[in-house]
XYZ file of C-alpha atoms in Angstrom:
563
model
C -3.054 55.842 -9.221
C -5.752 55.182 -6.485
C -6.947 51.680 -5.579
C -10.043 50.360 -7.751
C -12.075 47.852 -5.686
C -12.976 44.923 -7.213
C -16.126 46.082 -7.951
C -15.131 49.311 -9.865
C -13.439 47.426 -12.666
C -15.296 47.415 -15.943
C -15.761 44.726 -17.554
C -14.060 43.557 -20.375
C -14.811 43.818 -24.150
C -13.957 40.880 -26.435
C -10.006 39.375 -25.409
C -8.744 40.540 -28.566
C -10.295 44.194 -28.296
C -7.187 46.239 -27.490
C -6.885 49.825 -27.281
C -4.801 51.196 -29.972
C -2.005 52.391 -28.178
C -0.564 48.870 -26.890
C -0.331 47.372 -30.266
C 2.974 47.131 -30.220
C 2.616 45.159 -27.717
C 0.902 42.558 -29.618
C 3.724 40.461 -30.765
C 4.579 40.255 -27.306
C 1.118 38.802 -26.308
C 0.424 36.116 -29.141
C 4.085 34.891 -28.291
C 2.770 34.890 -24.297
C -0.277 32.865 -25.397
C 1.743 30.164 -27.500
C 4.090 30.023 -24.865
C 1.370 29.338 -22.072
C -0.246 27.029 -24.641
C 2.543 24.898 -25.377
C 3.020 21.803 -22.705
C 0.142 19.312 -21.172
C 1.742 18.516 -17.909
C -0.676 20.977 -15.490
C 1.958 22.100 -13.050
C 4.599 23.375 -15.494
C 1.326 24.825 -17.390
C 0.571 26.920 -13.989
C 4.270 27.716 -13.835
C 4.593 29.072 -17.619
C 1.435 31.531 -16.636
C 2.904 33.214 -14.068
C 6.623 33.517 -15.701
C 4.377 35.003 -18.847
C 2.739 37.208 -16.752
C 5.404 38.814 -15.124
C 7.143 39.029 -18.189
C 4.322 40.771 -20.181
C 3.869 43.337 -17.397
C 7.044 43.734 -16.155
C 6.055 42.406 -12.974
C 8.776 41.218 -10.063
C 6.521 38.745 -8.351
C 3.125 36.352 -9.947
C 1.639 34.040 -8.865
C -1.283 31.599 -9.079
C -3.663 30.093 -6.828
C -5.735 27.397 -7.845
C -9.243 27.556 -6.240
C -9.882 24.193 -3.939
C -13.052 21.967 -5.148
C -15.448 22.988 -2.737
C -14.156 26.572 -2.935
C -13.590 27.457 0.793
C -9.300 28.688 0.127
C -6.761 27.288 -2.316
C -6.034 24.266 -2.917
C -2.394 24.901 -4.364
C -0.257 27.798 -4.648
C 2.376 28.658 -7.755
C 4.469 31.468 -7.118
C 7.801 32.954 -9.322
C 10.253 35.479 -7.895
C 10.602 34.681 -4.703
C 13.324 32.673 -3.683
C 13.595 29.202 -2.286
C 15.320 29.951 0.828
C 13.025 33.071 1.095
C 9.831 30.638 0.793
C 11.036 28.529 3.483
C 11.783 31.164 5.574
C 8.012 32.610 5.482
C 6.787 28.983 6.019
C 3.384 28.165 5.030
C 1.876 29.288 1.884
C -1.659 31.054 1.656
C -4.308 28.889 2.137
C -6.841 31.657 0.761
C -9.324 31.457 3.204
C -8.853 35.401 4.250
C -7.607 38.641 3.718
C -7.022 39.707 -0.305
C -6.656 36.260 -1.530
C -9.997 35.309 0.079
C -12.034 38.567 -1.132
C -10.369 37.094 -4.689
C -11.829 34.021 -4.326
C -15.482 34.862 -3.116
C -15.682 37.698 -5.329
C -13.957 36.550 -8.426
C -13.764 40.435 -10.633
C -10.016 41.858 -11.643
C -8.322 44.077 -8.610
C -5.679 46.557 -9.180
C -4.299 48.325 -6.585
C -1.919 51.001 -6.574
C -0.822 49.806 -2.722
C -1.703 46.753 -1.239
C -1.408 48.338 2.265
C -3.984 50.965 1.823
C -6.617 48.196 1.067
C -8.535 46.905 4.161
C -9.086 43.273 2.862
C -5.140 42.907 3.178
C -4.250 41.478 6.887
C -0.339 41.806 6.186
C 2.292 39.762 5.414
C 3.921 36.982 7.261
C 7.685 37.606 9.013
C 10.696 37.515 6.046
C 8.227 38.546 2.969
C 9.336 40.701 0.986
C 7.560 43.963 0.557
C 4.569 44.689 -1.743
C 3.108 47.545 -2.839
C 1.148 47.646 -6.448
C -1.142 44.865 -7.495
C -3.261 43.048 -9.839
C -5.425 40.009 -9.770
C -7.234 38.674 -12.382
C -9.617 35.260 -11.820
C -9.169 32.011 -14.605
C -11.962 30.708 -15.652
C -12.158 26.771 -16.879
C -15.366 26.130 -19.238
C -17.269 29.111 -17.195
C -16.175 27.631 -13.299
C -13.631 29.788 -11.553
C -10.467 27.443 -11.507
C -8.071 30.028 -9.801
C -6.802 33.705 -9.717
C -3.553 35.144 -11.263
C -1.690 37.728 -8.987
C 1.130 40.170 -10.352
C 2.610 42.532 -7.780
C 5.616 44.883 -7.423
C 6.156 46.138 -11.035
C 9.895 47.027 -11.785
C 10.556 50.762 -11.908
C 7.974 51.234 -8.952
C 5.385 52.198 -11.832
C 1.724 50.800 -10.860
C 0.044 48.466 -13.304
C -2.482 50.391 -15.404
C -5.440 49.798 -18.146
C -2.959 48.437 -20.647
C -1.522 45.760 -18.537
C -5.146 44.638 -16.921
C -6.247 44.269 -20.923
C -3.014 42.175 -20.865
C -3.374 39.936 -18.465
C -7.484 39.504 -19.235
C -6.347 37.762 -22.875
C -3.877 36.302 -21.393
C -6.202 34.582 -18.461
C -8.672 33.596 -21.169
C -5.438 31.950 -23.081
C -4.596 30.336 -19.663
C -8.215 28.919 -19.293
C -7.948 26.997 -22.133
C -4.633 25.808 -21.505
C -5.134 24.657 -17.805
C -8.563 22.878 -19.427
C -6.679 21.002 -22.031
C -4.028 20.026 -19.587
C -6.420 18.965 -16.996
C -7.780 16.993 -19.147
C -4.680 15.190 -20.060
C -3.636 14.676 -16.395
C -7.120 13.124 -15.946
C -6.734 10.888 -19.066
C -3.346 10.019 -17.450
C -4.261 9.098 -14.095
C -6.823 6.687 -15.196
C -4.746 5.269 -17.721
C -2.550 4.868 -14.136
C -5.223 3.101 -12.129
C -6.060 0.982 -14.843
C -2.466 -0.241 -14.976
C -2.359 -0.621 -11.495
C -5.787 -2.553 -11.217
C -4.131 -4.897 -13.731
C -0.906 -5.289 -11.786
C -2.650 -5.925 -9.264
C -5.255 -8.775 -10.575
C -2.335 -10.296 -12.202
C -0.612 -10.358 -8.507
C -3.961 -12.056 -7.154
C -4.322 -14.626 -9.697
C -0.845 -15.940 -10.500
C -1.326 -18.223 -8.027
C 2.156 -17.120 -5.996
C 2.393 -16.257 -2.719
C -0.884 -14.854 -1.089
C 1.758 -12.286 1.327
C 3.352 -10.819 -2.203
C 0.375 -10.412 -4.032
C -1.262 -8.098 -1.143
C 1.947 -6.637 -1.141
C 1.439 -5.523 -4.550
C -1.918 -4.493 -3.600
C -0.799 -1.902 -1.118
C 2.381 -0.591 -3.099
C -0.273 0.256 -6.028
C -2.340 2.030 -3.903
C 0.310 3.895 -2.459
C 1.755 4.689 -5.710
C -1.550 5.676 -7.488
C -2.901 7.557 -4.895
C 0.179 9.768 -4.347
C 0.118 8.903 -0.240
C 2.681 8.004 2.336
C 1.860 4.668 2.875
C -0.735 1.592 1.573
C -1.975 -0.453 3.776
C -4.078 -3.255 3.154
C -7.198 -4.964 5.656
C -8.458 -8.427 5.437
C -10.964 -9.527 8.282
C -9.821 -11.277 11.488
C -10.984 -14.327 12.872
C -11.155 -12.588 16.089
C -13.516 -10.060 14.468
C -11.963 -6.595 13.378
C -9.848 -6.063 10.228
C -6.217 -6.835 10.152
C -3.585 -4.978 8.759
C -1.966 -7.909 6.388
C 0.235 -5.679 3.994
C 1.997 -2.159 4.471
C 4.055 -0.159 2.127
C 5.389 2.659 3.232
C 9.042 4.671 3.294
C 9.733 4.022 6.903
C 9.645 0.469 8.288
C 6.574 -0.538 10.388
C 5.017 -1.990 12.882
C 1.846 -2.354 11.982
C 1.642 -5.602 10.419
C -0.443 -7.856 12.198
C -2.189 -5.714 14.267
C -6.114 -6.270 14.798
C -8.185 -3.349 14.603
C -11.665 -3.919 16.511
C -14.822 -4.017 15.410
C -15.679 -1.470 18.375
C -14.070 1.194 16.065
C -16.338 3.469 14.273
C -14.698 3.598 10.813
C -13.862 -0.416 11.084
C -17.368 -0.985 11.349
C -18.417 1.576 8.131
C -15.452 -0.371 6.788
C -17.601 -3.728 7.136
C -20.904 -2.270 6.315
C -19.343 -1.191 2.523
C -19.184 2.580 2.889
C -15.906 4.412 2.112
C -14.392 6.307 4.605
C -12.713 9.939 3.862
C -10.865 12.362 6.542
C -9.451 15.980 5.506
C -7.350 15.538 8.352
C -6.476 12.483 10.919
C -4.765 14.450 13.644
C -8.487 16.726 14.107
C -10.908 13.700 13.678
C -11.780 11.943 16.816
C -12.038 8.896 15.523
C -8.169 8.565 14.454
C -6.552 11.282 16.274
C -5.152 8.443 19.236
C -4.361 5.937 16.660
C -1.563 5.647 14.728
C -3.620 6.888 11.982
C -3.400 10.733 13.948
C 0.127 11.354 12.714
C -1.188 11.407 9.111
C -3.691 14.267 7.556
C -5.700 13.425 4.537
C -7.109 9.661 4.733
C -9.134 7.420 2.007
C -10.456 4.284 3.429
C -11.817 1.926 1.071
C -13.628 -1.048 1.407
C -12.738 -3.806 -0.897
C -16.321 -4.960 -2.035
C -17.518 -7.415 -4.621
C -21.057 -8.356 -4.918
C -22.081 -6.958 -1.600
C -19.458 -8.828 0.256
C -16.792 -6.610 2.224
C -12.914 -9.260 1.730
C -11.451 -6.379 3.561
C -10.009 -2.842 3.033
C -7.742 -0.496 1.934
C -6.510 2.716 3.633
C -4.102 5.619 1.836
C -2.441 8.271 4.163
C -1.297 11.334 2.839
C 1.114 13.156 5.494
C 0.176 15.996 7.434
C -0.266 18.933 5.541
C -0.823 17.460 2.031
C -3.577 18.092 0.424
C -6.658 16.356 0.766
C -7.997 13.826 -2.048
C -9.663 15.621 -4.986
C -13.087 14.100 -6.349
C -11.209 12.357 -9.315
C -9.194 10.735 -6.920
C -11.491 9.235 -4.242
C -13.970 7.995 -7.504
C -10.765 6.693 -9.013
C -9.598 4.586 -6.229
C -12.873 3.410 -5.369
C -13.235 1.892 -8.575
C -9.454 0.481 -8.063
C -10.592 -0.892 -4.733
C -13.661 -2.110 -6.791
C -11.351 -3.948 -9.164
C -8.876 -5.227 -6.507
C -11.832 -7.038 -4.470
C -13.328 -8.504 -7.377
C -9.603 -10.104 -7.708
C -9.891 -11.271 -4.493
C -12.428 -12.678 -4.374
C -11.259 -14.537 -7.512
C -7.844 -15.491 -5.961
C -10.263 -16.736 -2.667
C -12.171 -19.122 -5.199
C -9.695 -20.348 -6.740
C -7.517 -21.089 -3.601
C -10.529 -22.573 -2.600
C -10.462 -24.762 -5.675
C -6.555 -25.691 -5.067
C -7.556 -26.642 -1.675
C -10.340 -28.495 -2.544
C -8.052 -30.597 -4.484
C -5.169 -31.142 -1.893
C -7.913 -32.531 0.345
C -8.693 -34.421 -2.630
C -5.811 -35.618 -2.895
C -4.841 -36.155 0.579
C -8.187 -38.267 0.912
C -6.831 -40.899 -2.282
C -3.374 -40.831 -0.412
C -5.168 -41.466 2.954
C -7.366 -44.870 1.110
C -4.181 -45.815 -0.795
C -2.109 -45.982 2.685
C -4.882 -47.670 3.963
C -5.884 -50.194 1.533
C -2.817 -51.098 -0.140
C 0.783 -49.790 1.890
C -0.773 -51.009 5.341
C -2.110 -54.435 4.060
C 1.130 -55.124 2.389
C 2.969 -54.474 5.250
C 0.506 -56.394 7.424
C 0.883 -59.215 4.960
C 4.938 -59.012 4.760
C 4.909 -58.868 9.284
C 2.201 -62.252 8.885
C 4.885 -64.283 6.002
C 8.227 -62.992 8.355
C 6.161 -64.364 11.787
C 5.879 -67.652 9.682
C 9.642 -67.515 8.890
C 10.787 -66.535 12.362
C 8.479 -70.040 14.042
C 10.499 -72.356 11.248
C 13.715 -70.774 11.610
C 16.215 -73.435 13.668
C 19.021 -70.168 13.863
C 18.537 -67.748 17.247
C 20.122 -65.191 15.488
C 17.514 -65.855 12.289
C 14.396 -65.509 14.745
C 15.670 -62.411 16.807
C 16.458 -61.024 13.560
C 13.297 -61.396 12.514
C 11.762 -60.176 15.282
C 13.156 -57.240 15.199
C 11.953 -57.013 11.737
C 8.699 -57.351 12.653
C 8.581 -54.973 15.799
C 9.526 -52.512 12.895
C 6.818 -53.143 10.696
C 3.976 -52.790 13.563
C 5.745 -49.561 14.261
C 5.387 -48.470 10.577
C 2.304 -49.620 10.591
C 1.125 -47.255 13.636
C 3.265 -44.089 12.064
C 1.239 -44.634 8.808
C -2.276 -45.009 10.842
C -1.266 -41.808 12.465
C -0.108 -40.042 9.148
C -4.226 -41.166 7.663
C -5.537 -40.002 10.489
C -4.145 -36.667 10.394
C -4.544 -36.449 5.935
C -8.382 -37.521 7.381
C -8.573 -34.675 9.660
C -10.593 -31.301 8.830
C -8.096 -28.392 10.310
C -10.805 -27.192 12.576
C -10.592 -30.358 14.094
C -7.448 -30.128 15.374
C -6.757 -27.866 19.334
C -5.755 -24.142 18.280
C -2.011 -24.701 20.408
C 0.774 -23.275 18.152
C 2.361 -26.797 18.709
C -0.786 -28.711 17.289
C -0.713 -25.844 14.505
C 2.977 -26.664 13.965
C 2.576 -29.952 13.031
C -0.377 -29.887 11.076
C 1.949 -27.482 8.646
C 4.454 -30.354 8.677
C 1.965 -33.004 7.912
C 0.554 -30.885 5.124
C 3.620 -30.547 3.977
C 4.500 -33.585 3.618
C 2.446 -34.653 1.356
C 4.418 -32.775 -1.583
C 7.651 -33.177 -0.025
C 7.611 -37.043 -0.127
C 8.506 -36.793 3.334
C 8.042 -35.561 6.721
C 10.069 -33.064 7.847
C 12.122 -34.218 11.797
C 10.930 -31.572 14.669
C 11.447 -30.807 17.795
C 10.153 -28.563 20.424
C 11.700 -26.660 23.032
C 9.966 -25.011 26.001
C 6.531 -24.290 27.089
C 5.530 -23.613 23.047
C 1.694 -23.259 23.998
C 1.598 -21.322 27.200
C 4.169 -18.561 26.697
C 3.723 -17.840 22.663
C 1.117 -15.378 22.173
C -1.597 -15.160 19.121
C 0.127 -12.202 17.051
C 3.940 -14.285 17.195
C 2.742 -17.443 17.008
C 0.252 -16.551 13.739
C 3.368 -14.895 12.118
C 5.660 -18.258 13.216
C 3.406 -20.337 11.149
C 3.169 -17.875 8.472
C 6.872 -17.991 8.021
C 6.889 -21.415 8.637
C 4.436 -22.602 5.716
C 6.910 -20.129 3.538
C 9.836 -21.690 4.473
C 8.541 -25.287 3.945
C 7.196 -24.026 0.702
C 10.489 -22.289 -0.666
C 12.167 -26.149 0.392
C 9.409 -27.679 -1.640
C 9.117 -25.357 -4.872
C 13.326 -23.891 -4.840
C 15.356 -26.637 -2.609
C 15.184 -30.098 -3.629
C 15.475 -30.812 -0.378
C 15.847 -34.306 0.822
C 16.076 -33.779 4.684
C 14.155 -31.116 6.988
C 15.090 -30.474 10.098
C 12.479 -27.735 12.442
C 13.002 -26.410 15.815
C 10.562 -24.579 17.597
C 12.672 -22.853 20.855
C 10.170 -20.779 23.136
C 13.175 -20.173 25.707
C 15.576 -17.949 23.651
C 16.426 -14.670 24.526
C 16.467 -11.827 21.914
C 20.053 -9.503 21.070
C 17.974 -6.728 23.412
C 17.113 -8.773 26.022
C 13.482 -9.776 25.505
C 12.436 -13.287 25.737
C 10.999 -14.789 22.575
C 10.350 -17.736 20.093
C 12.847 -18.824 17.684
C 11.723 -20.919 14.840
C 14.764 -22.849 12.665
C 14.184 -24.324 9.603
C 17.107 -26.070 7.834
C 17.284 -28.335 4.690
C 19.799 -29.964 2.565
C 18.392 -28.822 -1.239
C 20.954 -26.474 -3.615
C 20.740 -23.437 -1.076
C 19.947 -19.938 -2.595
C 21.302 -18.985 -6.033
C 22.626 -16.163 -7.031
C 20.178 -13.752 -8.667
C 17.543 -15.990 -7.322
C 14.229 -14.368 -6.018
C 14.005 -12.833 -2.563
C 10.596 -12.164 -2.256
C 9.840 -15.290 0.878
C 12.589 -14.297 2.645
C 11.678 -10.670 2.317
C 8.324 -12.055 3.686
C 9.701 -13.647 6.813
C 11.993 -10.664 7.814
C 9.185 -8.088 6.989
C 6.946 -10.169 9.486
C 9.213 -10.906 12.146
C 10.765 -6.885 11.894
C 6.455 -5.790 12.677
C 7.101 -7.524 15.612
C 10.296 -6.684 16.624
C 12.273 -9.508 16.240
C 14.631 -10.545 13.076
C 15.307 -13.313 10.108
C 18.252 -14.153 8.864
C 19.331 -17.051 6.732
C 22.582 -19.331 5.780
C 24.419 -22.523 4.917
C 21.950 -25.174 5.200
C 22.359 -29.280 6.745
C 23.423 -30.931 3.136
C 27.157 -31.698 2.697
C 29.783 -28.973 2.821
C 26.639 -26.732 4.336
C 24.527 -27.157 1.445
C 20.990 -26.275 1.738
C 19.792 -23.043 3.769
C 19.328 -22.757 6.839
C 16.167 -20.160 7.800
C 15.959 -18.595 11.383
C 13.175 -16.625 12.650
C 12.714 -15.207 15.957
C 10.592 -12.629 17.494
C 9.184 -11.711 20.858
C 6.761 -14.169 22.849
């Protein structure tokens, strides 16, 4: 049989309008179309057309490729009969933008060909395919739009396909239309029912009032998850101007956390100006290709926006080689970045709120220290001062005066202790030391007490920003977790800038040990999964054990990373 082009096929009558003499192939045919019919899941729907296919027209090899969006090649690629080591061998599969598959594509009309090398739109095949000589393609039509093209090739006994099978395969395309529609729309109904989930998971992350690092943890392992991508990453602004990278979930551990990306770059700044951000490919855009971001291929970058106000943003990586982001999925996860920045901004307010009333607080502890503890005190030194110039016994008066020396030096460590509840943060120097203790103050206003510390080494000059933000980080976590899990009674910090890491860097060690009930079994991980995911971006470690109670009760928290 000679080659028709793709022009020379006729077109076809109504599906159902078979000649006579395939009638018995009927049966075969309506049990093809319930069979392609029969699932909602859109992959295994693809699958089942080609294994019908070949098995209605006795074909060896079928296949389907599904047209991309903007329809310049194919966007994926379902084959049956060849092999999986075979497929690995050849490599790559068609991308559809030449040869057959291409003509297919731009020209969307039924091909049958008695051998594919005699047509000049064929360019070959790649090394280890296996040979092919008779063909037909038919296109699938969705609701009118061309979604793909159905390929049969190589039919067994070396017979060519004829007018009986192209009839065939027509009804059976038209059957496959409807099913791919149906199960397309099920996928979509299924993904959003996805990112809705996710949006919730995440505002209830935001709002439960736990701890800020986990909930943008969340954050970027729902994004991740939802968008199908190799890693989530999350962006809140830096002080320094920029966006930092606050969150990453990915398989691989990284190193990214903390780092500041400048204003200076390109996307950072369409990042800040509210405009989303999508890349087909990292590795060939300019922009990314000598980042980190290069090793990557298809990229959404979100920003998170409420009310014309950009909190941060949110990036989604496929790896090289994936495909890119379909239309449903960029509007999809621009509505979940939507959704996740209205929650922050709701978790800002009402951390703002909380705050509010710890100042609050710590202003009515301030007055009460002032007004009442100090004059008391005052007022006990005055009576004891009375005592001690009436007392006949030595031993009574030194006692006393003792006594009293202790009460003025109470009385200073309290007037330091209002002075620093008095004090606005951004009143205090920006040394980590200064920042140190104004997380031990703070926290000592829950705690009942102040935590002991001690310093060790030129803290200020030899820490830099990145370590010593991340010490205090995991510093305000571990006084938390001795607050809200310990019980602890006792506190004991050290802050040692001269330590030298197991491979021979210098670096900062921050120990935190208390005397509370230690770590239970089964208890929750998630702070000191915090403190060892912060300290591992940097390249340094956290460990934890038996704490400063009795019998090593309590935990003892070590964190250490380079200066």
């Amino acid at each position: 049989m000679s080659a028709a082009p793709s022009s020379g096929v006729p077109s076809p009558s109504p599906a159902l309008d078979l000649p006579a003499r395939p009638a018995a192939r009927v049966p075969r045919l309506l049990e093809a179309m319930r069979s392609v019919g029969s699932g909602l899941e859109l992959h295994s729907t693809l699958e089942r057309i080609c294994e019908t296919a070949a098995a209605l027209t006795g074909a060896r090899y079928a296949a389907l490729g599904v047209v991309a969006e903007d329809g310049d090649g194919l966007d994926d690629f379902v084959f049956r009969g060849v092999g999986t080591a075979t497929a690995r061998r050849i490599g790559r599969l068609p991308d559809g933008r030449k040869g057959l598959l291409g003509a297919l594509i731009r020209d969307p009309e039924p091909v049958r060909l008695a051998d594919l090398g005699e047509d000049p739109r064929v360019c070959g095949f790649p090394e280890h395919h296996p040979p092919m000589r008779g063909f037909l393609g038919v296109p699938i039509r969705v609701q009118g739009e061309i979604f793909g093209n159905l390929y049969l090739t190589e039919k067994r006994g070396g017979a060519s396909f004829d007018d009986e099978d192209l009839d065939m395969v027509r009804v059976l395309a038209t059957e496959a239309g409807i099913a791919i529609g149906n199960a397309r729309l099920y996928e979509a109904a299924q993904q959003r029912e996805r990112w809705i989930d996710g949006s919730v998971a995440v505002t209830t992350a935001l709002l439960s009032g736990g701890d800020a690092d986990d909930a943008l943890q969340v954050v970027a392992e729902q994004t991740r998850r939802l968008s199908g991508s190799a890693a989530g990453i999350v962006l809140l602004p830096a002080d320094e101007g920029g966006l930092e990278i606050v969150a990453v979930s990915a398989d691989r551990p990284s190193n990214a956390l903390g780092r500041v990306i400048g204003p200076e770059n390109e996307i950072v700044a369409e990042l800040l100006d509210g405009r989303a951000v999508f890349v087909e490919d990292a590795a060939a855009d300019p922009r990314l290709a000598t980042g980190p971001a290069g090793h990557y291929g298809p990229i959404m970058m979100l920003p998170l926006q409420s009310d014309g106000r950009v909190l941060g943003g949110l990036v989604t990586p496929r790896a090289r080689g994936e495909r890119p982001f379909t239309e449903a999925e960029r509007a999809l996860a621009v509505q979940f970045a939507s959704q996740a920045a209205l929650a922050l901004k709701m978790a800002e307010a009402q951390r703002d709120r909380e705050r509010l009333a710890v100042f609050e607080d710590r202003d009515r502890i301030a007055r009460d220290l002032h007004d009442l503890v100090i004059q008391r005190l005052f007022s006990t030194g005055m009576m004891l001062e009375s005592a001690q110039r009436r007392s006949l016994v030595p031993e009574v008066r030194d006692g006393v005066a003792k006594a009293v020396d202790a009460l003025d030096v109470t009385i200073q460590e309290i007037r330091t202790a209002i002075f620093a509840l008095q004090q606005e943060p951004s009143e205090t120097p920006a040394g980590l030391r200064t920042r140190v203790l104004r997380e031990i103050t703070t926290a000592a206003v829950p705690l009942g007490f102040t935590p002991s510390y001690r310093f060790v080494g030129p803290v200020d000059s030899v820490v830099g920003d990145a370590t010593g933000k991340n010490l205090i980080a995991a510093l305000r976590e571990a006084l938390s977790n001795a607050f809200r899990h310990a019980g602890a009674l006792r506190i004991d910090i050290v802050v040692d800038a001269t330590v030298t890491l197991p491979d021979g860097r210098p670096g900062v060690r921050l120990t935190v040990a208390d005397d509370g009930v230690g770590i239970p079994e089964g208890g929750r991980r998630s702070g000191l999964r915090n403190l060892r995911r912060r300290a591992e971006s940097l390249g340094g470690d956290s460990r934890h054990g038996p704490g400063i109670g009795k019998d090593g009760g309590g935990t003892t928290v070590v964190w250490q990373a380079p200066h």
